[in-house]
Coordinates of C-alpha atoms in Angstrom, one line a residue:
Chain A
X87 CA -36.4 8.5 -7.1
X88 CA -36.4 5.8 -9.8
X89 CA -39.5 4.6 -11.6
X90 CA -40.1 1.5 -9.7
X91 CA -40.3 3.7 -6.4
X92 CA -42.7 5.9 -8.6
X93 CA -44.5 3.0 -9.4
X94 CA -44.9 2.2 -5.8
X95 CA -46.1 5.6 -4.5
X96 CA -49.5 4.9 -6.4
X97 CA -50.3 1.6 -4.9
X98 CA -48.9 2.0 -1.6
X99 CA -51.3 2.1 1.2
X100 CA -51.2 1.1 4.8
X101 CA -52.5 -2.2 5.3
X102 CA -56.0 -2.2 6.9
X103 CA -56.9 -5.8 7.4
X104 CA -53.9 -7.3 6.3
X105 CA -51.3 -8.6 8.7
X106 CA -48.6 -7.4 6.5
X107 CA -49.5 -5.3 3.4
X108 CA -47.3 -4.4 0.2
X109 CA -43.6 -4.5 0.5
X110 CA -42.3 -7.8 1.9
X111 CA -41.7 -11.0 -0.2
X112 CA -45.5 -11.9 0.7
X113 CA -48.3 -10.3 2.7
X114 CA -49.8 -12.1 5.3
X115 CA -54.0 -12.1 5.5
X116 CA -56.3 -13.3 8.5
X117 CA -57.7 -16.4 7.9
X118 CA -61.4 -16.2 6.6
X119 CA -63.6 -15.7 9.8
X120 CA -64.6 -19.2 11.4
X121 CA -67.1 -21.5 9.3
X122 CA -66.3 -19.2 6.2
X123 CA -63.9 -20.5 3.7
X124 CA -61.7 -18.5 0.8
X125 CA -62.9 -17.7 -2.6
X126 CA -60.7 -16.8 -5.3
X127 CA -60.1 -16.0 -8.8
X128 CA -58.2 -14.4 -11.4
X129 CA -58.3 -12.5 -14.9
X130 CA -56.1 -11.3 -17.0
X131 CA -56.6 -8.2 -19.2
X132 CA -54.4 -7.2 -22.5
X133 CA -54.6 -4.3 -24.2
X134 CA -55.9 -4.9 -28.2
X135 CA -57.9 -7.8 -26.3
X136 CA -59.7 -7.1 -23.6
X137 CA -59.6 -3.3 -24.1
X138 CA -58.7 -0.7 -27.0
X139 CA -55.7 1.0 -27.3
X140 CA -55.6 4.8 -25.6
X141 CA -58.6 3.6 -22.9
X142 CA -59.2 6.1 -20.4
X143 CA -57.1 4.6 -17.5
X144 CA -59.1 5.5 -14.8
X145 CA -61.6 3.1 -16.3
X146 CA -59.5 0.6 -16.9
X147 CA -58.5 0.8 -13.3
X148 CA -62.3 0.3 -12.3
X149 CA -62.7 -2.4 -15.0
X150 CA -59.5 -4.8 -13.7
X151 CA -61.1 -5.1 -10.6
X152 CA -64.5 -5.3 -11.3
X153 CA -64.0 -8.2 -13.8
X154 CA -62.8 -9.8 -10.6
X155 CA -64.9 -8.8 -8.2
X156 CA -68.2 -10.2 -10.5
X157 CA -66.5 -13.5 -9.9
X158 CA -66.9 -13.0 -6.0
X159 CA -70.4 -11.7 -6.7
X160 CA -71.3 -14.7 -8.8
X161 CA -69.6 -17.1 -5.9
X162 CA -72.0 -15.8 -3.2
X163 CA -68.5 -14.5 -1.8
X164 CA -68.1 -10.9 0.6
X165 CA -64.7 -9.3 -1.0
X166 CA -61.5 -9.7 1.4
X167 CA -58.0 -9.0 -0.9
X168 CA -56.6 -8.8 -4.2
X169 CA -53.3 -8.5 -5.6
X170 CA -52.1 -7.1 -8.8
X171 CA -49.8 -8.0 -11.6
X172 CA -49.3 -4.8 -14.2
X173 CA -46.9 -4.7 -17.1
X174 CA -46.8 -1.5 -18.4
X175 CA -45.0 0.0 -21.6
X176 CA -43.3 2.6 -19.3
X177 CA -43.4 4.7 -16.2
X178 CA -46.5 7.5 -17.1
X179 CA -46.9 9.6 -13.6
X180 CA -50.5 10.9 -15.0
X181 CA -51.7 7.3 -16.4
X182 CA -50.8 5.9 -13.0
X183 CA -52.5 8.1 -11.1
X184 CA -55.7 7.7 -13.3
X185 CA -55.4 3.9 -13.0
X186 CA -54.8 3.7 -9.3
X187 CA -57.5 6.2 -8.7
X188 CA -60.2 3.9 -10.6
X189 CA -58.7 0.9 -9.2
X190 CA -59.2 1.8 -5.4
X191 CA -62.7 4.5 -5.8
X192 CA -64.1 0.7 -6.5
X193 CA -61.9 -1.0 -4.1
X194 CA -63.2 1.2 -1.3
X195 CA -66.9 0.8 -2.3
X196 CA -66.4 -2.7 -2.6
X197 CA -64.6 -3.0 1.0
X198 CA -61.4 -4.7 -0.6
X199 CA -57.6 -4.4 0.0
X200 CA -55.0 -4.2 -2.4
X201 CA -52.6 -6.5 -0.5
X202 CA -49.4 -7.1 -2.8
X203 CA -48.5 -6.6 -6.5
X204 CA -45.6 -6.3 -9.2
X205 CA -44.7 -4.1 -11.8
X206 CA -42.7 -4.6 -15.0
X207 CA -41.8 -3.4 -18.3
X208 CA -43.9 -4.8 -21.0
X209 CA -47.3 -4.8 -23.4
X210 CA -49.6 -2.9 -21.1
X211 CA -51.5 -6.3 -19.4
X212 CA -53.5 -6.5 -15.9
X213 CA -53.7 -9.5 -13.7
X214 CA -55.5 -9.0 -11.0
X215 CA -56.6 -11.8 -8.3
X216 CA -59.3 -11.4 -5.6
X217 CA -60.0 -13.5 -2.5
X218 CA -63.4 -13.7 -0.7
X219 CA -64.9 -15.0 2.1
X220 CA -68.1 -17.3 1.6
X221 CA -69.9 -19.8 4.2
X222 CA -68.7 -23.4 4.1
X223 CA -71.2 -25.2 1.5
X224 CA -73.1 -21.5 1.2
X225 CA -70.9 -20.9 -2.3
X226 CA -73.4 -20.4 -5.3
X227 CA -71.4 -22.9 -7.4
X228 CA -72.4 -23.7 -11.5
X229 CA -73.1 -27.3 -10.7
X230 CA -76.6 -26.8 -8.0
X231 CA -79.0 -26.4 -10.7
X232 CA -82.3 -28.8 -10.6
X233 CA -84.7 -29.4 -13.4
X234 CA -87.4 -27.2 -13.0
X235 CA -85.6 -24.6 -11.8
X236 CA -86.0 -20.5 -13.0
X237 CA -83.2 -18.9 -15.1
X238 CA -83.1 -15.3 -14.0
X239 CA -80.9 -12.6 -15.3
X240 CA -79.6 -9.6 -13.3
X241 CA -80.5 -5.9 -14.8
X242 CA -79.8 -5.5 -19.1
X243 CA -78.1 -6.9 -21.4
X244 CA -76.2 -6.1 -24.4
X245 CA -75.3 -2.4 -24.2
X246 CA -71.4 -3.2 -23.5
X247 CA -71.4 -5.1 -26.5
X248 CA -73.1 -2.7 -28.7
X249 CA -69.7 -0.4 -27.7
X250 CA -67.4 -3.5 -28.5
X251 CA -68.7 -3.1 -32.1
X252 CA -68.7 0.8 -32.4
X253 CA -65.0 0.5 -31.3
X254 CA -64.0 -2.0 -33.8
X255 CA -65.8 0.5 -36.3
X256 CA -68.1 -2.7 -37.3
X257 CA -71.4 -0.7 -36.6
X258 CA -72.0 3.1 -35.6
X259 CA -73.8 4.1 -33.0
X260 CA -75.6 7.4 -32.3
X261 CA -73.6 9.6 -29.5
X262 CA -76.3 9.1 -27.0
X263 CA -76.5 5.3 -27.4
X264 CA -72.7 5.2 -27.4
X265 CA -72.2 7.0 -24.1
X266 CA -74.8 4.4 -22.6
X267 CA -73.1 1.7 -24.1
X268 CA -69.4 2.5 -23.8
X269 CA -70.7 3.1 -19.8
X270 CA -71.6 -0.3 -19.3
X271 CA -68.8 -1.7 -21.2
X272 CA -66.2 0.8 -19.1
X273 CA -67.6 1.1 -16.0
X274 CA -69.2 -2.4 -14.9
X275 CA -71.0 -3.1 -11.9
X276 CA -70.1 -6.2 -9.7
X277 CA -73.1 -7.2 -8.5
X278 CA -72.2 -8.1 -5.2
X279 CA -75.0 -7.3 -2.9
X280 CA -77.0 -9.6 -5.1
X281 CA -74.6 -12.2 -4.7
X282 CA -74.7 -12.1 -1.3
X283 CA -78.3 -12.1 -0.9
X284 CA -79.0 -15.5 -3.5
X285 CA -76.9 -17.3 -1.1
X286 CA -80.4 -18.0 0.6
X287 CA -82.3 -19.1 -2.7
X288 CA -79.9 -19.5 -5.9
X289 CA -79.0 -23.4 -6.6
X290 CA -76.2 -21.7 -9.2
X291 CA -75.4 -19.1 -10.6
X292 CA -72.2 -17.3 -12.7
X293 CA -71.2 -14.1 -14.0
X294 CA -72.1 -13.5 -17.5
X295 CA -69.1 -12.0 -19.0
X296 CA -69.0 -13.9 -22.6
X297 CA -72.7 -13.9 -23.8
X298 CA -75.7 -15.0 -21.8
X299 CA -76.0 -18.5 -24.0
X300 CA -72.6 -19.4 -23.8
X301 CA -72.4 -18.6 -19.8
X302 CA -75.6 -20.4 -19.0
X303 CA -74.3 -23.5 -20.7
X304 CA -71.6 -23.7 -18.4
X305 CA -74.6 -24.1 -15.8
X306 CA -76.4 -26.7 -18.1
X307 CA -72.7 -28.3 -18.4
X308 CA -72.2 -28.8 -14.4
X309 CA -75.5 -29.6 -13.5
X310 CA -75.8 -32.0 -16.4
X311 CA -78.7 -30.5 -17.7
X312 CA -80.3 -28.5 -20.2
X313 CA -82.1 -24.7 -20.5
X314 CA -85.1 -23.2 -22.4
X315 CA -84.7 -19.4 -22.5
X316 CA -87.4 -17.2 -24.0
X317 CA -85.9 -14.6 -26.0
X318 CA -89.1 -12.4 -25.4
X319 CA -88.4 -12.3 -21.7
X320 CA -84.8 -11.5 -22.1
X321 CA -84.2 -8.1 -20.6
X322 CA -82.2 -6.4 -23.4
X323 CA -81.2 -3.1 -22.6
X324 CA -83.6 -0.3 -23.9
X325 CA -80.8 2.1 -25.3
X326 CA -81.0 -1.3 -28.1
X327 CA -84.7 -1.1 -28.8
X328 CA -84.3 1.1 -32.0
X329 CA -81.8 -1.8 -33.3
X330 CA -83.1 -4.8 -35.7
X331 CA -84.0 -7.5 -34.0
X332 CA -81.1 -9.5 -35.4
X333 CA -78.8 -7.2 -33.8
X334 CA -80.6 -7.4 -30.3
X335 CA -80.3 -10.8 -30.4
X336 CA -76.9 -11.1 -30.9
X337 CA -75.8 -8.3 -28.8
X338 CA -78.1 -9.6 -25.4
X339 CA -77.5 -13.5 -26.1
X340 CA -73.6 -13.9 -27.2
X341 CA -72.2 -10.4 -27.0
X342 CA -70.6 -10.6 -23.7
X343 CA -69.0 -8.0 -21.2
X344 CA -72.1 -7.5 -19.3
X345 CA -71.5 -8.6 -15.9
X346 CA -74.6 -9.5 -14.5
X347 CA -75.4 -12.3 -13.1
X348 CA -77.4 -15.3 -14.4
X349 CA -78.8 -17.7 -11.8
X350 CA -81.2 -20.6 -11.0
X351 CA -83.7 -21.1 -8.3
X352 CA -86.5 -22.7 -7.5
X353 CA -90.1 -21.7 -8.6
X354 CA -91.0 -21.5 -4.4
X355 CA -88.0 -18.5 -5.0
X356 CA -90.0 -16.2 -7.4
X357 CA -91.6 -13.6 -4.6
X358 CA -88.9 -13.4 -2.2
X359 CA -86.3 -12.7 -5.3
X360 CA -89.4 -10.4 -6.6
X361 CA -88.9 -8.9 -3.0
X362 CA -85.2 -8.6 -3.6
X363 CA -85.6 -6.7 -7.0
X364 CA -87.4 -4.2 -5.5
X365 CA -84.9 -3.8 -2.5
X366 CA -82.1 -3.8 -4.8
X367 CA -83.3 -1.5 -7.0
X368 CA -82.2 -3.9 -9.6
X369 CA -84.3 -5.8 -12.5
X370 CA -84.1 -9.4 -11.9
X371 CA -85.8 -11.2 -14.7
X372 CA -86.9 -14.3 -15.1
X373 CA -85.8 -15.7 -18.6
X374 CA -86.1 -19.6 -18.8
X375 CA -86.2 -22.7 -17.2
X376 CA -83.8 -25.5 -16.5
X377 CA -84.8 -29.0 -18.0
X378 CA -83.0 -32.2 -18.6
X379 CA -81.2 -32.4 -21.8
X380 CA -77.8 -30.7 -22.8
X381 CA -77.4 -27.6 -24.2
X382 CA -79.2 -24.0 -24.3
X383 CA -82.1 -23.3 -26.4
X384 CA -83.2 -19.9 -27.2
X385 CA -87.0 -19.9 -28.5
X386 CA -88.8 -16.8 -30.4
X387 CA -92.4 -15.4 -29.9
X388 CA -93.3 -18.1 -32.6
X389 CA -91.7 -21.0 -30.1
X390 CA -89.2 -21.6 -32.6
X391 CA -85.5 -21.9 -31.6
X392 CA -83.0 -18.9 -32.9
X393 CA -79.8 -20.2 -34.3
X394 CA -77.7 -19.3 -31.2
X395 CA -74.3 -21.4 -32.8
X396 CA -72.1 -18.5 -32.5
X397 CA -71.7 -19.0 -28.6
X398 CA -70.2 -17.0 -26.6
X399 CA -67.1 -14.8 -27.0
X400 CA -64.3 -17.2 -27.6
X401 CA -61.1 -15.6 -27.0
X402 CA -59.0 -17.4 -29.0
X403 CA -61.7 -17.6 -32.3
X404 CA -60.3 -15.5 -35.3
X405 CA -62.6 -12.7 -34.0
Chain B
X7 CA -63.0 -28.8 -29.7
X8 CA -61.9 -25.2 -29.2
X9 CA -58.3 -23.5 -28.6
X10 CA -59.9 -22.8 -25.2
X11 CA -60.6 -26.5 -24.5
X12 CA -57.7 -27.1 -25.7
X13 CA -55.9 -25.0 -23.1
X14 CA -58.0 -26.3 -20.2
X15 CA -56.8 -29.7 -20.9
X16 CA -53.4 -29.1 -19.8
X17 CA -54.1 -27.1 -16.4
X18 CA -57.5 -29.0 -15.7
X19 CA -56.7 -31.5 -13.0
X20 CA -58.9 -32.8 -10.4
X21 CA -58.7 -30.8 -6.7
X22 CA -57.0 -32.3 -4.1
X23 CA -56.8 -29.8 -1.1
X24 CA -59.2 -27.4 -2.7
X25 CA -63.2 -27.7 -2.0
X26 CA -63.7 -26.9 -5.7
X27 CA -61.1 -26.3 -8.1
X28 CA -60.7 -24.7 -11.6
X29 CA -63.8 -24.6 -13.8
X30 CA -66.3 -22.2 -11.7
X31 CA -66.3 -18.1 -11.2
X32 CA -64.2 -19.1 -8.0
X33 CA -62.0 -22.0 -6.2
X34 CA -63.0 -22.5 -3.0
X35 CA -60.0 -23.5 -0.5
X36 CA -59.8 -24.5 3.6
X37 CA -58.8 -21.9 5.5
X38 CA -55.0 -22.4 7.0
X39 CA -55.1 -24.5 10.0
X40 CA -55.6 -23.0 13.4
X41 CA -53.1 -20.5 14.4
X42 CA -51.4 -20.2 11.1
X43 CA -52.2 -17.1 8.7
X44 CA -51.9 -17.0 5.0
X45 CA -49.0 -15.8 3.0
X46 CA -49.5 -14.8 -0.9
X47 CA -47.5 -13.0 -3.4
X48 CA -47.9 -12.2 -6.9
X49 CA -44.9 -12.3 -9.9
X50 CA -45.6 -11.7 -13.6
X51 CA -43.1 -12.5 -16.3
X52 CA -42.9 -11.1 -19.7
X53 CA -41.4 -12.3 -22.6
X54 CA -38.0 -9.9 -23.8
X55 CA -38.0 -8.5 -20.1
X56 CA -37.7 -11.4 -18.0
X57 CA -37.0 -14.1 -20.7
X58 CA -35.7 -14.7 -24.0
X59 CA -38.4 -15.1 -27.0
X60 CA -38.0 -18.7 -28.1
X61 CA -37.3 -20.1 -24.3
X62 CA -37.7 -23.6 -23.8
X63 CA -41.5 -23.8 -22.3
X64 CA -40.8 -26.4 -19.9
X65 CA -38.7 -24.5 -18.1
X66 CA -41.0 -21.9 -18.6
X67 CA -43.6 -23.2 -16.6
X68 CA -40.7 -24.3 -13.9
X69 CA -39.8 -20.9 -13.6
X70 CA -42.9 -19.0 -13.4
X71 CA -43.7 -20.7 -10.3
X72 CA -40.6 -21.3 -9.3
X73 CA -39.6 -17.2 -8.6
X74 CA -43.8 -17.2 -6.5
X75 CA -42.2 -20.3 -4.5
X76 CA -39.2 -18.2 -3.7
X77 CA -41.4 -15.5 -1.8
X78 CA -42.9 -18.3 -0.1
X79 CA -39.6 -19.6 1.0
X80 CA -38.3 -16.3 1.7
X81 CA -41.5 -15.8 4.0
X82 CA -40.9 -19.3 6.0
X83 CA -44.3 -20.4 4.4
X84 CA -44.9 -23.8 3.3
X85 CA -47.0 -23.6 0.1
X86 CA -50.9 -24.5 -0.5
X87 CA -52.1 -23.1 -3.4
X88 CA -51.8 -20.9 -6.4
X89 CA -53.1 -19.5 -9.8
X90 CA -51.7 -18.6 -13.0
X91 CA -53.0 -15.7 -16.2
X92 CA -51.4 -16.8 -18.9
X93 CA -51.3 -14.6 -22.3
X94 CA -50.6 -16.3 -25.4
X95 CA -49.9 -15.4 -28.7
X96 CA -51.5 -18.8 -29.9
X97 CA -53.1 -22.1 -28.8
X98 CA -49.8 -24.2 -29.7
X99 CA -50.7 -28.0 -28.0
X100 CA -46.4 -28.8 -27.8
X101 CA -45.8 -25.8 -26.4
X102 CA -48.3 -26.1 -23.7
X103 CA -47.5 -29.4 -23.1
X104 CA -44.3 -28.7 -22.1
X105 CA -45.1 -25.9 -20.1
X106 CA -48.0 -27.4 -17.8
X107 CA -44.7 -30.3 -17.5
X108 CA -42.8 -28.1 -16.2
X109 CA -44.8 -26.3 -14.0
X110 CA -46.8 -29.2 -12.7
X111 CA -43.7 -31.2 -12.1
X112 CA -42.3 -28.2 -9.7
X113 CA -45.8 -28.1 -8.3
X114 CA -45.8 -31.8 -7.3
X115 CA -42.3 -31.6 -5.7
X116 CA -43.6 -28.5 -3.9
X117 CA -47.0 -29.9 -2.6
X118 CA -49.0 -26.7 -3.6
X119 CA -51.8 -27.1 -5.8
X120 CA -52.9 -24.9 -9.2
X121 CA -56.6 -23.9 -8.0
X122 CA -57.3 -21.2 -10.9
X123 CA -56.7 -19.7 -14.1
X124 CA -57.2 -17.2 -17.0
X125 CA -56.2 -17.8 -20.4
X126 CA -56.0 -15.2 -23.2
X127 CA -54.4 -14.3 -26.8
X128 CA -51.8 -11.7 -25.8
X129 CA -48.0 -11.8 -26.2
X130 CA -46.2 -13.9 -23.5
X131 CA -47.0 -13.2 -20.2
X132 CA -47.2 -15.7 -17.3
X133 CA -48.5 -14.2 -14.3
X134 CA -48.5 -16.7 -10.9
X135 CA -49.8 -16.0 -7.1
X136 CA -49.3 -18.2 -4.7
X137 CA -50.1 -18.7 -1.1
X138 CA -49.0 -20.6 1.3
X139 CA -49.1 -20.9 5.4
X140 CA -47.2 -19.7 8.1
X141 CA -47.7 -19.4 12.2
X142 CA -49.1 -16.4 12.4
X143 CA -46.2 -14.4 14.2
X144 CA -43.8 -16.8 12.7
X145 CA -43.3 -15.2 9.7
X146 CA -40.1 -14.1 8.2
X147 CA -40.2 -10.5 7.4
X148 CA -38.2 -7.8 6.1
X149 CA -38.0 -5.7 9.2
X150 CA -36.8 -7.7 12.1
X151 CA -32.9 -7.3 11.7
X152 CA -31.3 -6.0 14.6
X153 CA -28.0 -4.2 14.9
X154 CA -25.2 -7.1 15.2
X155 CA -27.1 -9.6 13.4
X156 CA -25.1 -11.6 11.0
X157 CA -26.1 -11.5 7.1
X158 CA -26.0 -14.9 5.6
X159 CA -26.9 -16.0 2.1
X160 CA -27.4 -19.8 0.7
X161 CA -25.9 -21.3 -1.6
X162 CA -23.9 -19.6 -4.7
X163 CA -24.5 -16.1 -6.3
X164 CA -23.9 -14.9 -9.8
X165 CA -24.3 -17.8 -12.5
X166 CA -27.6 -16.8 -13.6
X167 CA -26.5 -13.1 -14.5
X168 CA -23.9 -14.5 -16.5
X169 CA -26.2 -16.6 -18.5
X170 CA -28.6 -13.2 -18.9
X171 CA -25.5 -11.3 -20.1
X172 CA -24.1 -14.6 -22.9
X173 CA -27.8 -14.6 -24.3
X174 CA -27.7 -11.0 -24.4
X175 CA -24.6 -11.0 -26.5
X176 CA -22.6 -9.1 -23.6
X177 CA -20.2 -11.4 -23.1
X178 CA -19.3 -15.3 -24.7
X179 CA -19.4 -18.0 -22.3
X180 CA -17.3 -21.2 -23.1
X181 CA -20.3 -24.3 -23.6
X182 CA -19.3 -25.8 -20.0
X183 CA -20.0 -22.6 -18.5
X184 CA -22.6 -21.5 -20.0
X185 CA -24.5 -24.9 -19.1
X186 CA -24.0 -24.4 -15.8
X187 CA -25.4 -20.9 -15.7
X188 CA -28.1 -21.4 -18.0
X189 CA -29.2 -24.3 -15.8
X190 CA -28.9 -21.8 -12.8
X191 CA -31.1 -19.0 -14.9
X192 CA -33.6 -21.5 -16.0
X193 CA -34.2 -23.7 -13.1
X194 CA -34.0 -22.1 -10.3
X195 CA -34.9 -24.0 -7.2
X196 CA -36.9 -22.3 -4.4
X197 CA -35.4 -23.1 -1.4
X198 CA -38.3 -24.3 0.4
X199 CA -37.2 -26.2 3.2
X200 CA -34.6 -24.0 4.2
X201 CA -37.1 -21.1 4.7
X202 CA -39.6 -23.5 6.8
X203 CA -36.0 -24.3 9.1
X204 CA -34.9 -20.5 8.9
X205 CA -38.5 -19.7 11.1
X206 CA -36.4 -21.2 14.2
X207 CA -33.6 -19.1 13.8
X208 CA -33.7 -16.0 11.2
X209 CA -34.8 -12.3 12.5
X210 CA -35.5 -11.5 8.8
X211 CA -34.8 -12.6 5.3
X212 CA -35.7 -12.5 1.6
X213 CA -35.0 -14.1 -1.8
X214 CA -32.3 -12.5 -3.7
X215 CA -33.7 -11.6 -7.2
X216 CA -32.4 -8.6 -8.2
X217 CA -29.0 -8.6 -6.7
X218 CA -27.4 -9.3 -3.1
X219 CA -26.4 -5.5 -2.9
X220 CA -30.1 -4.1 -3.6
X221 CA -32.1 -7.3 -2.1
X222 CA -30.0 -6.2 1.4
X223 CA -30.9 -2.9 0.9
X224 CA -34.2 -3.9 1.6
X225 CA -33.5 -5.7 5.1
X226 CA -31.9 -2.2 6.0
X227 CA -34.6 0.2 4.9
X228 CA -37.1 -2.1 6.5
X229 CA -35.1 -3.1 9.9
X230 CA -33.7 0.9 9.9
X231 CA -30.0 -0.6 9.6
X232 CA -27.2 -0.6 7.5
X233 CA -25.1 -3.7 6.6
X234 CA -21.6 -4.3 6.2
X235 CA -20.8 -7.5 3.3
X236 CA -17.3 -8.7 3.2
X237 CA -16.6 -9.3 -0.7
X238 CA -14.2 -12.3 0.3
X239 CA -17.0 -14.2 2.0
X240 CA -19.4 -13.5 -0.8
X241 CA -20.1 -17.2 -2.2
X242 CA -20.0 -16.6 -5.6
X243 CA -20.7 -19.5 -7.9
X244 CA -17.2 -22.0 -8.3
X245 CA -18.1 -21.8 -11.9
X246 CA -17.1 -18.0 -12.1
X247 CA -13.6 -18.5 -10.7
X248 CA -12.0 -18.0 -14.0
X249 CA -13.7 -14.8 -14.5
X250 CA -11.9 -10.9 -14.1
X251 CA -12.9 -10.0 -10.4
X252 CA -14.8 -7.2 -11.5
X253 CA -17.2 -9.2 -14.0
X254 CA -17.5 -11.7 -10.5
X255 CA -18.3 -8.9 -8.7
X256 CA -21.1 -7.5 -10.8
X257 CA -22.7 -11.2 -11.2
X258 CA -22.5 -11.9 -7.8
X259 CA -23.3 -8.7 -6.0
X260 CA -25.8 -7.1 -8.4
X261 CA -26.6 -9.6 -11.0
X262 CA -29.9 -11.2 -10.1
X263 CA -31.9 -14.4 -10.8
X264 CA -30.3 -16.6 -8.0
X265 CA -33.4 -17.3 -6.1
X266 CA -31.1 -17.9 -2.9
X267 CA -32.1 -16.7 0.4
X268 CA -30.4 -13.9 2.1
X269 CA -31.3 -13.8 5.9
X270 CA -29.9 -12.4 9.3
X271 CA -29.8 -14.4 12.4
X272 CA -28.1 -13.3 15.4
X273 CA -24.5 -14.8 16.2
X274 CA -25.4 -17.1 19.1
X275 CA -27.4 -19.1 16.2
X276 CA -24.5 -19.6 14.1
X277 CA -23.6 -23.4 15.1
X278 CA -28.0 -24.4 14.4
X279 CA -27.1 -22.7 11.0
X280 CA -24.2 -24.6 10.4
X281 CA -26.1 -27.3 11.2
X282 CA -29.0 -27.0 9.1
X283 CA -26.6 -26.5 6.3
X284 CA -25.1 -29.6 6.4
X285 CA -28.5 -31.2 7.0
X286 CA -30.1 -29.6 4.1
X287 CA -26.9 -30.9 1.6
X288 CA -26.9 -26.6 1.3
X289 CA -24.1 -23.9 1.7
X290 CA -24.8 -21.5 4.1
X291 CA -23.0 -18.4 4.3
X292 CA -22.0 -15.6 6.6
X293 CA -21.3 -12.6 4.5
X294 CA -21.5 -9.6 7.0
X295 CA -23.4 -8.0 9.6
X296 CA -25.9 -5.6 10.4
X297 CA -24.9 -2.0 12.0
X298 CA -26.7 1.0 12.9
X299 CA -26.8 3.4 9.7
X300 CA -28.3 2.6 6.4
X301 CA -27.3 1.5 2.9
X302 CA -24.9 -1.6 2.3
X303 CA -21.2 -1.3 2.1
X304 CA -19.1 -4.1 0.5
X305 CA -15.7 -4.2 1.7
X306 CA -12.7 -5.8 -0.1
X307 CA -9.3 -7.8 0.8
X308 CA -7.9 -4.3 2.4
X309 CA -11.4 -3.1 3.5
X310 CA -11.8 -0.4 0.7
X311 CA -15.6 -0.1 0.2
X312 CA -16.6 -1.1 -3.3
X313 CA -18.5 0.6 -5.7
X314 CA -22.1 -0.8 -6.3
X315 CA -23.8 2.0 -7.0
X316 CA -25.4 0.2 -10.1
X317 CA -27.6 -1.5 -7.5
X318 CA -30.1 -4.0 -8.2
X319 CA -31.6 -4.9 -11.8
X320 CA -34.5 -1.9 -12.0
X321 CA -37.1 -3.3 -14.6
X322 CA -37.6 0.3 -15.5
X323 CA -33.9 1.4 -15.8
X324 CA -32.9 1.8 -19.4
X325 CA -30.8 -1.8 -19.7

């Protein structure tokens, strides 16, 4: 058995919904249900850029799929299938078992099927492409926000960014804080159920991967609006409560890696969204309002704008 | 303008068939036409493994899409859309212009649309996922060959592998030979029109990316058959005619990177396939026959089996 066969062993599973799965030139997939269209997204994670060398392979398997499922959630799409392209420095059985274990555990939870892949030798790099189904005309796009809409955020923000800073050596967290922050960074939970429910309420949505301010700016840009955010309303992760306010602001507003959803909705949807929060057991918090203009302004308790020029996490910035 | 914007500028184009193109969490795609299903494939190309450092970026843009279109061709699918994940050591405008130029020139020729992507800093790595449409039940799978079917190959084999050997320093080709061989390696031409036409004739097909013997072995394995190949019938590229026979055998039988189609068809289809060859202006050559058994046997002029144990190109072999 050569190393290629070895790798195939960890990823080959019988086709479930696919008409033809892994092992031919192409996989064959059934069309979306009548009235629905295909939503697709792709991400690439590179060692040393998106995760540290020596990261737990089980968590990597989870995260490489989770960040893509998060894009489906942000679109209001239901997961259907995905492909995996993987470059590995070598074929390590224990690493592959753990990586594929983390990947498939999440795939099974989310109800999504691996239908094709490519493995090669190279610097550790994972690229997943996901596809989901969404009613034609019912997707949660970035360009649908209206002036006067509320801006909402799911869950809590900032913990993942603190784990990044700790691992990069910029700060030292207590063991208790690190455990919570690292779990948020390494095991993000795609908000799939929320995305499906928001089809009925949200006017625009995206996932917070690069920081709330930078990501909300994408909704502003594509909806030709501006946004005012109230800093005191932002759901900063409780684990950060002992940190200085500047650190909390930086982590929660421009830290990245949260994979929560940010969405806009008409004020008339407030009670329905509050009820949805209870139903899902997931905090949904109003943090601001869409208004005419451009750009995102975050105001402190006194109503003064915060300096958020550092913006989101730019993969090509000299960080 | 930050580097991210710069990169987006080279890949952003108005959506054509996509309902929503680059720039949201997901692209939205129409379903395949009624009666057709989706065929998808993914490949990853890594610098130093699949191409040499310093390769012409225009050729790289072409090739990263071409190798995926070749998978659609091998399935008998018509190209529909693709995504691109790209890791780059830096944002170099000239490199990006050339790379995207090569990519889109082929995309326009093939009638396929870029609908999503991801760019990040990292060791130069490209991953394309293509999707095409094929009639339900009409795809060219690997498991459909029958005993007594002819084995066919399109075009000529072996030239690309000689260019690899030259660049790796293993051999020295004349300038004239290198020009021909390098063109085959760097600018492979996906056999899309052939794939579509073969829906009517072929019982099984795949593209020759890892060498004829290794790839035909996949058809054998999945069709539960063996194959006999007649070495003298194999369409070795004419540019190799002055090389020793052992070198020609190695290049044409297990060299890889040809991106021609290997397919099987009933003997009753011979005249139709010959006519197709004339129509496409592309050699289609009978090289052997499917038979009960396992494995691929290549016989020389005297009927003696050649040693082809070196097999295909294994990305994890210590080559």
